[in-house]
mmCIF file of C-alpha atoms in Angstrom:
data_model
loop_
_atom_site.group_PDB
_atom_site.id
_atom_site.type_symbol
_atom_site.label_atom_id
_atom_site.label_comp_id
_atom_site.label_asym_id
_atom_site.label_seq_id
_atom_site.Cartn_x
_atom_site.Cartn_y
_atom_site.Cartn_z
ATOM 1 C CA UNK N 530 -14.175 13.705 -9.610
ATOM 2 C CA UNK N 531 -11.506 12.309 -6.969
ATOM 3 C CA UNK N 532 -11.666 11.146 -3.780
ATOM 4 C CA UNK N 533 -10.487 12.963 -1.163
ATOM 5 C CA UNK N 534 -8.451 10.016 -0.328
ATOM 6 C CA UNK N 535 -6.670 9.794 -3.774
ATOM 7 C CA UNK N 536 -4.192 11.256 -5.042
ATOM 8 C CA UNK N 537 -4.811 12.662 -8.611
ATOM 9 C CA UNK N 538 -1.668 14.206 -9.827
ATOM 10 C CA UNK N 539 2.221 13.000 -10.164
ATOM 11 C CA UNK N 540 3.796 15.792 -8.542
ATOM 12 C CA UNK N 541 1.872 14.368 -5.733
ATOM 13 C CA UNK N 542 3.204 10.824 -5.976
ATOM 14 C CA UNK N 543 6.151 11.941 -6.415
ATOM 15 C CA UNK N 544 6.177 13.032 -2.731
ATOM 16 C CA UNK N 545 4.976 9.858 -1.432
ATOM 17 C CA UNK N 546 8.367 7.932 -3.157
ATOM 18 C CA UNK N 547 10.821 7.230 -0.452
ATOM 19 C CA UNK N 548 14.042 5.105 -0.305
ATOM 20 C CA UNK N 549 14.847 2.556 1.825
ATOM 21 C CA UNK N 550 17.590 0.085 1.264
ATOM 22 C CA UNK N 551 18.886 1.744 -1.762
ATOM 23 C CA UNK N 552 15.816 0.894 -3.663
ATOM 24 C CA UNK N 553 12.360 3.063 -4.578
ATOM 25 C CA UNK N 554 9.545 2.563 -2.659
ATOM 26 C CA UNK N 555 5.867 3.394 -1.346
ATOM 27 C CA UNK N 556 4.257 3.037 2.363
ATOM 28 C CA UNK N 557 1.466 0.874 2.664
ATOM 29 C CA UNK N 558 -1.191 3.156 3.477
ATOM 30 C CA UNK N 559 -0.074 5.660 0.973
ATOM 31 C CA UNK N 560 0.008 2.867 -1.925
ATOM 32 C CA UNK N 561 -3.436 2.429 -0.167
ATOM 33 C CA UNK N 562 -4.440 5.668 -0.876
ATOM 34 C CA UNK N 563 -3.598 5.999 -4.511
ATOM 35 C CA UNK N 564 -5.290 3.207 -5.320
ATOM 36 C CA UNK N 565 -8.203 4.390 -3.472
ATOM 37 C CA UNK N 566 -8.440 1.588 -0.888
ATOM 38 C CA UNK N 567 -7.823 1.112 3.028
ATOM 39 C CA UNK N 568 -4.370 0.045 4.013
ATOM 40 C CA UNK N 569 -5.874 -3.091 5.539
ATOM 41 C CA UNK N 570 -8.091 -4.068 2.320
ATOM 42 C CA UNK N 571 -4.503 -3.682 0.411
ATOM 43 C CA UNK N 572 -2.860 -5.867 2.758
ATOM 44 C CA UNK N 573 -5.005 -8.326 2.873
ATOM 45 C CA UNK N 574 -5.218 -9.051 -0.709
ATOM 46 C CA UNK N 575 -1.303 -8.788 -0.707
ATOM 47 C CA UNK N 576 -1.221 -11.282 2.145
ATOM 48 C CA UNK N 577 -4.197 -13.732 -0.124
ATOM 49 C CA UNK N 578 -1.777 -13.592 -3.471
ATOM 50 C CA UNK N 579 1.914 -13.217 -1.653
ATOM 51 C CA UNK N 580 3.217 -16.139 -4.604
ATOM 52 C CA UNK N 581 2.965 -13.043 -6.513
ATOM 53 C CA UNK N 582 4.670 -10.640 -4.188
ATOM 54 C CA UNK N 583 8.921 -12.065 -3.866
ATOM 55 C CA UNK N 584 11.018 -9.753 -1.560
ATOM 56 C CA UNK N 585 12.242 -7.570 -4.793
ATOM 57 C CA UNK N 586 8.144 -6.498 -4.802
ATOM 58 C CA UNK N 587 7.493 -5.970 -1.584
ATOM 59 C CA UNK N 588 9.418 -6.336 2.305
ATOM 60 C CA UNK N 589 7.946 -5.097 5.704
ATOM 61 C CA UNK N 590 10.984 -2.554 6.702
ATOM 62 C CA UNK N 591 12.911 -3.188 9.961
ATOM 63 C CA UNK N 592 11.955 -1.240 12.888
ATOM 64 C CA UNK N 593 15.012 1.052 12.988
ATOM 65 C CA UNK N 594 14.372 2.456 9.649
ATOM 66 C CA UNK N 595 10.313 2.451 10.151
ATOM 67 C CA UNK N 596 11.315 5.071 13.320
ATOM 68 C CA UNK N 597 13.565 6.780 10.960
ATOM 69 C CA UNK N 598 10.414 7.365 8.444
ATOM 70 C CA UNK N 599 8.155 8.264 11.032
ATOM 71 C CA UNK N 600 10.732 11.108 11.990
ATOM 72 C CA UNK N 601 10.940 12.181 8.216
ATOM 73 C CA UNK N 602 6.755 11.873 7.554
ATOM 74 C CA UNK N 603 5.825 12.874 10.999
ATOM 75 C CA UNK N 604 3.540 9.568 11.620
ATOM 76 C CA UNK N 605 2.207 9.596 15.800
ATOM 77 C CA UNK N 606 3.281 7.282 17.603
ATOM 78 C CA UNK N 607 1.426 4.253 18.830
ATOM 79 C CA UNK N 608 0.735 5.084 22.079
ATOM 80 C CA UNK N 609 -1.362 8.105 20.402
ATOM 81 C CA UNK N 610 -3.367 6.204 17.939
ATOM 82 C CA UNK N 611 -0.953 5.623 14.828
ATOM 83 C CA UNK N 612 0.085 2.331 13.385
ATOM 84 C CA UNK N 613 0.965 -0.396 15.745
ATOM 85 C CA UNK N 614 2.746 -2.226 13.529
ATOM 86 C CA UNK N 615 5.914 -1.942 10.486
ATOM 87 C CA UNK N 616 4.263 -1.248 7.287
ATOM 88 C CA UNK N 617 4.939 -3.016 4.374
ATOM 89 C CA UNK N 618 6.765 -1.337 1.721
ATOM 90 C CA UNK N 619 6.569 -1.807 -2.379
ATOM 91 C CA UNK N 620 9.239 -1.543 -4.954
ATOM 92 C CA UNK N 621 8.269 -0.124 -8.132
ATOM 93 C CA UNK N 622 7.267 -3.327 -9.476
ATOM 94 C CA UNK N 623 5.084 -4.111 -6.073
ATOM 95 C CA UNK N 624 2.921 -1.153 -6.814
ATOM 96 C CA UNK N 625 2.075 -2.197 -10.467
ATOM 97 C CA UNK N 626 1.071 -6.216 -9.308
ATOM 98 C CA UNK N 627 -0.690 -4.588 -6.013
ATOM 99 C CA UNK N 628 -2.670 -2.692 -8.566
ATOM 100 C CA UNK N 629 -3.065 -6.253 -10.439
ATOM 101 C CA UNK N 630 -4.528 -8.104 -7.106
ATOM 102 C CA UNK N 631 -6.682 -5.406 -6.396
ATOM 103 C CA UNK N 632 -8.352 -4.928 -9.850
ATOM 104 C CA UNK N 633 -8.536 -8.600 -9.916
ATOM 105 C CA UNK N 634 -10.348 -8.735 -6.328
ATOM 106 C CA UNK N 635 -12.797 -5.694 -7.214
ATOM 107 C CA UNK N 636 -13.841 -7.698 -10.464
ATOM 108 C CA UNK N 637 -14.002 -10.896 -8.354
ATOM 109 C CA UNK N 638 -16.589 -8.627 -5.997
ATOM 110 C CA UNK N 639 -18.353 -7.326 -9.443
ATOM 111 C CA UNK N 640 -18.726 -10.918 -10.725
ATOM 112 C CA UNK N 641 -20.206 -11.661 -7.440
ATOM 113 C CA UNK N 642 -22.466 -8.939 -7.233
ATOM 114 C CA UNK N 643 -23.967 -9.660 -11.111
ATOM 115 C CA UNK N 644 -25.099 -13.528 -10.298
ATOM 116 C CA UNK N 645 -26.492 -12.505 -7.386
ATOM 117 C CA UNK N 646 -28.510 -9.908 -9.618
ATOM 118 C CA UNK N 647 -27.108 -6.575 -7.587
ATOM 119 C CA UNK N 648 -26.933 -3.600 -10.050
#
């Protein structure tokens, strides 16, 4: 069964593909929620393995085109409880290492849990 956070099928992720800069990309928090994570948990293992993420994987967009993608996603504004900061964006390649951190973090967690003799 999925989440009701995750996306299953690829129509869907089609949708969430966006260009900025002439390249490919995917939001944050809807990277986030393919992979079945919050935003924050995916940043922060970005921001703990960034040697692994150069600018080709993964750039935090400029404000002027952020407020363009808000107008084109319909994201609230800050002042109304949405982000209050860019997201990050990730190239094609981003999303597959991203995928790599966080498999690598949950079987970090795992690994942790099975010395410390948690089912």
């Amino acid at each position: 069964m999925v989440k009701k956070n995750q996306l299953a099928d690829g129509r869907r992720l089609d949708e969430l593909i966006r260009e900025v800069r002439g390249q490919k990309i995917m939001l944050d928090f809807d990277l986030a929620r393919v992979y079945g994570v919050e935003t924050k948990s995916l940043n922060r293992a970005v921001k703990r393995n960034a040697d692994r993420f150069p600018r080709d994987f993964m750039f935090q967009i400029s404000a002027d085109e952020w407020q363009n993608l808000k107008y084109q996603i319909g994201t609230s504004s800050s002042g109304h409880g949405g982000r209050r900061r860019r997201p990050y964006v990730f190239t094609e390649h981003g999303t597959i290492m991203a995928a790599n951190v966080l498999n690598s973090a949950r079987c970090s967690a795992d690994e942790r849990f099975r010395r410390a003799g948690v089912p």
